[in-house]
PDB file of C-alpha atoms in Angstrom:
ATOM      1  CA  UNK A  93      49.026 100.703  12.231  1.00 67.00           C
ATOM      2  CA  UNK A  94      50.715 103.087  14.927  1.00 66.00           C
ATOM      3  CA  UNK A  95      47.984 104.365  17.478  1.00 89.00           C
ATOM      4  CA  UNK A  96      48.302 107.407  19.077  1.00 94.00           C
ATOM      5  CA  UNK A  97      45.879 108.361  21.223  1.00 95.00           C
ATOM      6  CA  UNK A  98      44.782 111.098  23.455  1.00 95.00           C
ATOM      7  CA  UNK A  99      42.470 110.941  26.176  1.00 88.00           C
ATOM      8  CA  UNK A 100      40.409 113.762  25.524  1.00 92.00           C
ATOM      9  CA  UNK A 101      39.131 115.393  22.379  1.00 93.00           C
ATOM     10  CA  UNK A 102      37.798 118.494  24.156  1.00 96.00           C
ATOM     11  CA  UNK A 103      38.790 119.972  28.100  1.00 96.00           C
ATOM     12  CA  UNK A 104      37.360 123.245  29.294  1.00 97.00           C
ATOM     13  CA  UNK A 105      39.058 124.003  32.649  1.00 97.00           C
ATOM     14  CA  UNK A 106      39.525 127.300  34.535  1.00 97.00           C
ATOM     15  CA  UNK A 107      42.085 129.459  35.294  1.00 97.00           C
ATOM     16  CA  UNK A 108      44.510 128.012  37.938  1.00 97.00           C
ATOM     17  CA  UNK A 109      43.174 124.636  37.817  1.00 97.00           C
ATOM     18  CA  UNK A 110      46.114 121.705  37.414  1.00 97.00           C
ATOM     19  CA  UNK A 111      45.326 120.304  34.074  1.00 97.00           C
ATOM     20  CA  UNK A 112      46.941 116.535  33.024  1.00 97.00           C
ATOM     21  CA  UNK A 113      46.787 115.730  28.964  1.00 97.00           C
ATOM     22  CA  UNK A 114      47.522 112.144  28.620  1.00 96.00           C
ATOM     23  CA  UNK A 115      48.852 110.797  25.906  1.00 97.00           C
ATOM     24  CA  UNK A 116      49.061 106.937  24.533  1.00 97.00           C
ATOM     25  CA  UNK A 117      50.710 105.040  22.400  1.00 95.00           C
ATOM     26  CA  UNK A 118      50.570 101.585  21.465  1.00 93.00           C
ATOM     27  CA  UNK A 119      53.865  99.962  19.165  1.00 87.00           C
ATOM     28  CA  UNK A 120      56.801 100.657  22.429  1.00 90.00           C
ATOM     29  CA  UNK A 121      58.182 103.624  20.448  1.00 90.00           C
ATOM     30  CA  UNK A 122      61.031 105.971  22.590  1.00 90.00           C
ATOM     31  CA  UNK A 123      60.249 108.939  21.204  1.00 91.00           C
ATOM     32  CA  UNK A 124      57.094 111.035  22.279  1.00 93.00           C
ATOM     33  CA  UNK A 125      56.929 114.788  22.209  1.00 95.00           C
ATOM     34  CA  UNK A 126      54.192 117.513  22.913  1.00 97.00           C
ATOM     35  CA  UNK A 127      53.293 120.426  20.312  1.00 97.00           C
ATOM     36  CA  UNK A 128      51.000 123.044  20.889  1.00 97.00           C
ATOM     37  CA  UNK A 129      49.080 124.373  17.747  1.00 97.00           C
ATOM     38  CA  UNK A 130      47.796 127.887  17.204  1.00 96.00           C
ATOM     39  CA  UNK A 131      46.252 129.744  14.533  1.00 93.00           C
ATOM     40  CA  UNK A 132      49.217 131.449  12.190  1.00 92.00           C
ATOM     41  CA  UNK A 133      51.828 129.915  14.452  1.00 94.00           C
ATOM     42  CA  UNK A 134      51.547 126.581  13.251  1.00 94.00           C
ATOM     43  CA  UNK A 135      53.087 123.497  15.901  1.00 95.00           C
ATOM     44  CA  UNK A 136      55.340 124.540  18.379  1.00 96.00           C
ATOM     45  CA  UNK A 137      57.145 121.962  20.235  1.00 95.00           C
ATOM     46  CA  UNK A 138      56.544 122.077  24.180  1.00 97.00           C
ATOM     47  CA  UNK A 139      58.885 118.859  25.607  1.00 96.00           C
ATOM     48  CA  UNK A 140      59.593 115.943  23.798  1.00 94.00           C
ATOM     49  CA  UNK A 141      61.129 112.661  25.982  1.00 94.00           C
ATOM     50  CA  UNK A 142      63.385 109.634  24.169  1.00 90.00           C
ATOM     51  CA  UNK A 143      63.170 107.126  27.240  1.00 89.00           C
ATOM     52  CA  UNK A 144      61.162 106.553  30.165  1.00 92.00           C
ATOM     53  CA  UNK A 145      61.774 109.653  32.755  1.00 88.00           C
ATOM     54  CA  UNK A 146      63.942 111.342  30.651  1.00 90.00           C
ATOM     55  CA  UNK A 147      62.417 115.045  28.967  1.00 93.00           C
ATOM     56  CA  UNK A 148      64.189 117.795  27.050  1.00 93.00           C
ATOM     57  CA  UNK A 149      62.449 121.165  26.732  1.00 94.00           C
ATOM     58  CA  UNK A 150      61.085 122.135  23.529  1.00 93.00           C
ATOM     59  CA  UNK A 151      60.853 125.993  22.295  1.00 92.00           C
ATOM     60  CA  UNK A 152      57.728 126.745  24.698  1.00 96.00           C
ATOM     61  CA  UNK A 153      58.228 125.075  28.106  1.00 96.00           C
ATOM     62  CA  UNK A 154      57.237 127.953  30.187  1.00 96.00           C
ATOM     63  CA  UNK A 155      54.107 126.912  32.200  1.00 96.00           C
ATOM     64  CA  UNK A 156      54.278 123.071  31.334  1.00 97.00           C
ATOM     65  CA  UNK A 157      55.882 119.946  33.103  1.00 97.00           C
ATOM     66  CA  UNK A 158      56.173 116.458  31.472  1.00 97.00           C
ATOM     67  CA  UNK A 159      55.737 113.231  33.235  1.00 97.00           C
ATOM     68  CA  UNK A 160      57.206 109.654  31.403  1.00 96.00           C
ATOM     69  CA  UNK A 161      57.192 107.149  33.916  1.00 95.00           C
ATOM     70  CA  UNK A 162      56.058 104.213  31.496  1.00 95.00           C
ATOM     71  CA  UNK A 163      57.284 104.123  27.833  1.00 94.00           C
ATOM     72  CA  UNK A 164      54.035 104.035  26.493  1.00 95.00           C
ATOM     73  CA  UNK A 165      52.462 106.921  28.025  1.00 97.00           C
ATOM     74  CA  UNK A 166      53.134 110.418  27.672  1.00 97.00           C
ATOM     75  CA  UNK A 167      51.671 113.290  29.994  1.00 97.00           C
ATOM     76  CA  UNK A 168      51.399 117.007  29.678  1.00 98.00           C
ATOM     77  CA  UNK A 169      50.684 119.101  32.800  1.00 98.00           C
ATOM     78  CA  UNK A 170      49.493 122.418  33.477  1.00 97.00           C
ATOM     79  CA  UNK A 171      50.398 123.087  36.992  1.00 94.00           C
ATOM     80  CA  UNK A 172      48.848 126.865  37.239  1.00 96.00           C
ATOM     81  CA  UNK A 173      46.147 126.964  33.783  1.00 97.00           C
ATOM     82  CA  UNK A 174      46.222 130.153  32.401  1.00 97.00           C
ATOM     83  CA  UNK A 175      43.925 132.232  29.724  1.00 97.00           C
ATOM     84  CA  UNK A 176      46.709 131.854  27.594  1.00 97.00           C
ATOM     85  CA  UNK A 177      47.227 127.884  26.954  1.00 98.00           C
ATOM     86  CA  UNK A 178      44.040 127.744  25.239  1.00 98.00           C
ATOM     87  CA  UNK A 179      45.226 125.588  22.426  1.00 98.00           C
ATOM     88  CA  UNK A 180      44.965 122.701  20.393  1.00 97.00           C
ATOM     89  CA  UNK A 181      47.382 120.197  21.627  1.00 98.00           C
ATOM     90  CA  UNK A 182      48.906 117.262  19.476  1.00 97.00           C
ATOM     91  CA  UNK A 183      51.089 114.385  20.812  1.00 96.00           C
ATOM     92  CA  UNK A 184      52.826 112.462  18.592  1.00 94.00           C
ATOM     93  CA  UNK A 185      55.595 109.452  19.050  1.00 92.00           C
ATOM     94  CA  UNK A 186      58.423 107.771  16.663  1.00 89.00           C
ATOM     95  CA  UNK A 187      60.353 104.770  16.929  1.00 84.00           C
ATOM     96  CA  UNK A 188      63.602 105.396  17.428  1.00 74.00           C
ATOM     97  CA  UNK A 189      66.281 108.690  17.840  1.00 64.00           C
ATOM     98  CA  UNK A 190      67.015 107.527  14.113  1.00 64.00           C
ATOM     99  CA  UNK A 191      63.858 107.098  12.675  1.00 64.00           C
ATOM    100  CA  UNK A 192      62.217 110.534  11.526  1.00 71.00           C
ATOM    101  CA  UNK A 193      58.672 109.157  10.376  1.00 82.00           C
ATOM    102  CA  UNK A 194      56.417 110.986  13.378  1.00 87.00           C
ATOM    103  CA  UNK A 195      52.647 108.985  14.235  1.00 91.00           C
ATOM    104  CA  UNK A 196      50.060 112.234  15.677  1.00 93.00           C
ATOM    105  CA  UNK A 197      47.453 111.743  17.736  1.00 94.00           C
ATOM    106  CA  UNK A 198      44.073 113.553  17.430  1.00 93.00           C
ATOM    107  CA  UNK A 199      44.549 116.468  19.004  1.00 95.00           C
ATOM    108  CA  UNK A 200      42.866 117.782  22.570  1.00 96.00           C
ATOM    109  CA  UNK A 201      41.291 121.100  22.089  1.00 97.00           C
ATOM    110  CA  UNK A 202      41.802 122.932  25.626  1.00 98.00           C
ATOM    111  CA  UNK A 203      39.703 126.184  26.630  1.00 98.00           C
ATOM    112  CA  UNK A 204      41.245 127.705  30.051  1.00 97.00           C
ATOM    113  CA  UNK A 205      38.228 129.887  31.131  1.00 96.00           C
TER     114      UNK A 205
ATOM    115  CA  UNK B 718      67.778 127.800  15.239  1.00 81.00           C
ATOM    116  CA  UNK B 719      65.782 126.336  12.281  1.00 87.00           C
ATOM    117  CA  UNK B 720      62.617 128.461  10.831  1.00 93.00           C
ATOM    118  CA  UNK B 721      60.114 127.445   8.479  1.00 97.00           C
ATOM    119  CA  UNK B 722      57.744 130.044   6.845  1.00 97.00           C
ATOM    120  CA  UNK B 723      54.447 129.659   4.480  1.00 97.00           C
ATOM    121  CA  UNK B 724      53.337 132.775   3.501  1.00 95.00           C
ATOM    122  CA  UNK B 725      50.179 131.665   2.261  1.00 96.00           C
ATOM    123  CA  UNK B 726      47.782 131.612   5.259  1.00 96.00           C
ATOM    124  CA  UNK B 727      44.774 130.597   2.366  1.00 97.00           C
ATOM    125  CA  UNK B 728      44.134 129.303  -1.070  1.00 97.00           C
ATOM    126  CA  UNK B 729      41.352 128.456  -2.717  1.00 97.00           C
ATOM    127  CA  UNK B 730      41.027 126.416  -6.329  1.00 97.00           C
ATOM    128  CA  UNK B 731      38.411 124.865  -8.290  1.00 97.00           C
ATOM    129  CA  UNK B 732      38.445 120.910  -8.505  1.00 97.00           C
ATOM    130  CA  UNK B 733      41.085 119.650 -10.830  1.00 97.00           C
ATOM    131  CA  UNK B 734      42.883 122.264 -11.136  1.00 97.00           C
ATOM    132  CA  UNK B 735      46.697 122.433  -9.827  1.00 98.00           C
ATOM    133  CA  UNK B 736      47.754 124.280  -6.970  1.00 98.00           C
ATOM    134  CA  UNK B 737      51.262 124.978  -5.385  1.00 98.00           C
ATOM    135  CA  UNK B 738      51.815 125.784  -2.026  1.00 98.00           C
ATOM    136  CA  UNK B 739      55.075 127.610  -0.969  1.00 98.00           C
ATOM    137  CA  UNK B 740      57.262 126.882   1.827  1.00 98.00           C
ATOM    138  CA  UNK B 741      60.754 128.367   2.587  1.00 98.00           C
ATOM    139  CA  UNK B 742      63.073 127.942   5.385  1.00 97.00           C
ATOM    140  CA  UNK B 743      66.431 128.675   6.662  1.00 96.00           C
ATOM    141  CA  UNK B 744      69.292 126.465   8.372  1.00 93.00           C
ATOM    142  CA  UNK B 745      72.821 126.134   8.585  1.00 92.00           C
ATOM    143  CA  UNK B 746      72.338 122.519   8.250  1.00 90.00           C
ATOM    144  CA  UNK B 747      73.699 120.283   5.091  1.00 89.00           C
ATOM    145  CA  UNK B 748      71.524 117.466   5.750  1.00 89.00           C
ATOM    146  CA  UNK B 749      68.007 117.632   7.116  1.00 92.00           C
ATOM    147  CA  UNK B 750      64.746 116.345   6.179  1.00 92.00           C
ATOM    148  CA  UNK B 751      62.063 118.182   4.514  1.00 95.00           C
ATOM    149  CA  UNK B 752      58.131 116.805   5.435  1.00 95.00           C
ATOM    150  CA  UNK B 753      54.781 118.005   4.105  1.00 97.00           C
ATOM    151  CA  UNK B 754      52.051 116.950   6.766  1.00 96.00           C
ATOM    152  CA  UNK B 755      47.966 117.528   5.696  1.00 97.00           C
ATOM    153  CA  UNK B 756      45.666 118.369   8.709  1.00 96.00           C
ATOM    154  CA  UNK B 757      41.858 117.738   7.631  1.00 94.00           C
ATOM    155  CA  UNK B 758      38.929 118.737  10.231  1.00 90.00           C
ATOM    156  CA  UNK B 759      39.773 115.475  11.625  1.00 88.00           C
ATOM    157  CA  UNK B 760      42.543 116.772  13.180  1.00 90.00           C
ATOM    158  CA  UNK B 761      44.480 113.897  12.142  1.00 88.00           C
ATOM    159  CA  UNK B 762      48.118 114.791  11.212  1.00 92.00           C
ATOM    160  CA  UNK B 763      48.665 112.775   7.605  1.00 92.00           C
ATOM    161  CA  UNK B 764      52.449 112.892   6.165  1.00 93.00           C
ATOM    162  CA  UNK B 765      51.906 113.849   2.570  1.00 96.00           C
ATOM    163  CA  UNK B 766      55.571 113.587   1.114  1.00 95.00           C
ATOM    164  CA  UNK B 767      59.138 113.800   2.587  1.00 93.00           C
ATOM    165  CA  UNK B 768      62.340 114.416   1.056  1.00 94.00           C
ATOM    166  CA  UNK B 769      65.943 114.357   1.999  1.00 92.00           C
ATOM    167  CA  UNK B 770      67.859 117.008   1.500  1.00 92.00           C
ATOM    168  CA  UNK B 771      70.795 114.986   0.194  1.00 91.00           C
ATOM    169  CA  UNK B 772      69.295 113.439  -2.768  1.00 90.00           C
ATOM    170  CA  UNK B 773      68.369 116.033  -5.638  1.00 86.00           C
ATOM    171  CA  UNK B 774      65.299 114.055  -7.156  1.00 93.00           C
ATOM    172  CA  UNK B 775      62.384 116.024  -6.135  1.00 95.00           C
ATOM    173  CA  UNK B 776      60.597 113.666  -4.442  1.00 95.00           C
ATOM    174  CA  UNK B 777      56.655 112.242  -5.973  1.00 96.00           C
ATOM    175  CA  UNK B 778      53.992 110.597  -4.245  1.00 94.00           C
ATOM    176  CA  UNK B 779      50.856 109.863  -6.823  1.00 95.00           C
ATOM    177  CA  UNK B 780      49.176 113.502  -7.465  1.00 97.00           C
ATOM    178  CA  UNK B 781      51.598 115.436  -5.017  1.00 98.00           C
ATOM    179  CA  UNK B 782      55.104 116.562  -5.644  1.00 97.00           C
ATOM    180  CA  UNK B 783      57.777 118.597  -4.340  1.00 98.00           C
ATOM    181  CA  UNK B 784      60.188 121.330  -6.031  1.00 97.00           C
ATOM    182  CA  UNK B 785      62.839 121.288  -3.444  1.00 97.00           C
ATOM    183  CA  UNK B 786      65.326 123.855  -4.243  1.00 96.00           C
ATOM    184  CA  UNK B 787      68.163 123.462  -1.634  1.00 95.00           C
ATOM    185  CA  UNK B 788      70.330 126.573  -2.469  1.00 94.00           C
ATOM    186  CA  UNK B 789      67.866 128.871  -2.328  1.00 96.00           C
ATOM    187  CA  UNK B 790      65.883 126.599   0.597  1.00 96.00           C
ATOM    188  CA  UNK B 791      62.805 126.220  -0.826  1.00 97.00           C
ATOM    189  CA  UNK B 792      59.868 123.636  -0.804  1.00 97.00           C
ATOM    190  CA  UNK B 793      56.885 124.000  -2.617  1.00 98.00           C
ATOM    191  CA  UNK B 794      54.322 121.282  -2.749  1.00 98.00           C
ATOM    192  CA  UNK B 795      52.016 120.502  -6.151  1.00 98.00           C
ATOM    193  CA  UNK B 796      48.796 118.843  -5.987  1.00 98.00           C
ATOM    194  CA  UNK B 797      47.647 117.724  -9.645  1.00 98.00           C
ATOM    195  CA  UNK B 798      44.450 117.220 -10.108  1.00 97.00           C
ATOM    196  CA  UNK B 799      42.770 118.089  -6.881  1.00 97.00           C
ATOM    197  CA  UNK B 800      40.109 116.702  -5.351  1.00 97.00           C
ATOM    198  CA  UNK B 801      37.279 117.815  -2.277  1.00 97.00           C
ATOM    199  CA  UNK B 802      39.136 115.446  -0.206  1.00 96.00           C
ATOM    200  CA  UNK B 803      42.555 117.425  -0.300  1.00 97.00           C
ATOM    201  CA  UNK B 804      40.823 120.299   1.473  1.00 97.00           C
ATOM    202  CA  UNK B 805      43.062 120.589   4.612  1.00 97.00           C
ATOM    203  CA  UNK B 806      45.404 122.491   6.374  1.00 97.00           C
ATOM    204  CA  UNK B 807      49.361 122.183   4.986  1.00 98.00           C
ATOM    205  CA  UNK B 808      52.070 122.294   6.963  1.00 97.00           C
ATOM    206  CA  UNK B 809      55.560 122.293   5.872  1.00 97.00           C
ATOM    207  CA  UNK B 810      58.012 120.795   8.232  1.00 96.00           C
ATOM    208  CA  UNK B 811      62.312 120.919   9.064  1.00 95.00           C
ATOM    209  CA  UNK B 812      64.044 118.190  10.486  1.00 92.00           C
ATOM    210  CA  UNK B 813      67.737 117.996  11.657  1.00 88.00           C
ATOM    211  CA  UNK B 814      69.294 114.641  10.521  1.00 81.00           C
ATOM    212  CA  UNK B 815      71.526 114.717  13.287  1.00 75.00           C
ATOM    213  CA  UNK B 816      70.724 114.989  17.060  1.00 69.00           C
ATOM    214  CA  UNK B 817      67.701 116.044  18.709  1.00 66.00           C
ATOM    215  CA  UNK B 818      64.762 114.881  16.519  1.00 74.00           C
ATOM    216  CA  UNK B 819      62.346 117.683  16.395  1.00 84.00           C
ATOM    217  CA  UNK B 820      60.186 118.928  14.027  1.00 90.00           C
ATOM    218  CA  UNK B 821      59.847 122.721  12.935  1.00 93.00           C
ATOM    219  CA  UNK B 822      56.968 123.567  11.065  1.00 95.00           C
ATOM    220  CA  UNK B 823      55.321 126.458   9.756  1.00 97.00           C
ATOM    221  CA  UNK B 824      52.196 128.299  10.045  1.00 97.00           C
ATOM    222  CA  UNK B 825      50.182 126.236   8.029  1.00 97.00           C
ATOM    223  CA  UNK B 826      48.124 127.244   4.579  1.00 98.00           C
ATOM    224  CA  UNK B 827      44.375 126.525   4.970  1.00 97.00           C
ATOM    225  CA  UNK B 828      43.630 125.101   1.094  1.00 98.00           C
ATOM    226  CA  UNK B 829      39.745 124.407  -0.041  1.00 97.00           C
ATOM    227  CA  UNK B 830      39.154 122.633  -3.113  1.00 97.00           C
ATOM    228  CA  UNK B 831      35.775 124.185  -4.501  1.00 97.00           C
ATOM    229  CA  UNK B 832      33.648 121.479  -6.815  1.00 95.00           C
TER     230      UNK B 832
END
């Protein structure tokens, strides 16, 4: 089975601080994307990448960069945390541009104090 | 832009009984894919049932099935017989079949299954 993991299951940080989310996954799919979930809003795409250092904004980019340097790994950054990106956040990774069956990680439950 | 909307935050039913959850959207799109995902407090995201918007069988996977209606874009999911386990979050889900390949999704129905 596909394996998508996430580094951290819970992160408290606090406002300002430079948060990383890292995000794994472990059958050399191209596709990996970032969603941010939220009570009544449901997932909302952040960045999603199809190759290694290649990223296309999602709907909510504003406050988040992407890094892809290896295909396997996935990272989210907060460069400035705010009060505001408390959130659950969900990375999840498909095979191919073609192939529309998506593999979720965990989740990483982030609390900016 | 592609938007997906459940308009029931909650539902509650007793074990066994049936339960439909509701799920309409709106596109310009002729061919997409249509996904219902189940979040349990594991936080794992489980793909319930898909269907393709070109083929007009709704689609059936054991005690869950879809009535997709494409002209009036809607997607309901039907548990039969439900069970404690199928407690979960529901989210219904868009996909374009052509370009970028991102998933919409709504707001999510919280469903508990009362024994």
């Amino acid at each position: 089975d596909v394996k998508v993991t996430q580094s951290s299951r819970y992160l408290v940080k606090r406002t300002g601080e430079k948060v990383f989310l890292e995000c794994v996954q472990d059958m050399d799919h191209e596709n990996m994307f970032w969603y941010r979930q939220d009570p009544g809003l449901g997932l909302r795409l952040i960045y999603f990448s199809y190759d290694v250092k290649m990223k296309e904004k999602g709907d909510i980019p504003e406050g988040y960069s992407v890094s892809r340097e290896k295909k396997e790994r996935f990272s989210l950054i907060l460069e400035s945390a705010s009060t505001n990106q408390t959130s659950m956040y969900l990375c999840a990774s498909s095979l191919h541009a073609t192939n529309e069956k998506l593999f979720f990680g965990s989740g990483t439950q982030l609390s900016v104090l | 832009a592609q938007t997906v909307t459940q308009s029931q935050p909650e539902m509650s039913v007793q074990e066994a009984e049936t339960v439909t959850l509701s799920c309409t959207y709106d596109t310009s799109e002729n061919n997409y894919y249509l996904f219902w995902y189940k979040q349990p407090p594991s936080r794992q995201m489980i793909l319930v049932i898909r269907q393709e918007a070109y083929k007009q069988q709704n689609a059936t996977e054991n005690r869950f099935s879809v009535n997709f209606q494409k002209a009036a874009k809607s997607f309901s999911l039907k548990i039969s017989d439900s069970q404690l386990g199928d407690t979960a979050m529901y989210f219904c889900a868009f996909m374009k079949l052509q370009g970028a390949q991102k998933l919409v999704f709504g707001q999510g129905t919280r469903l508990t299954i009362n024994p």
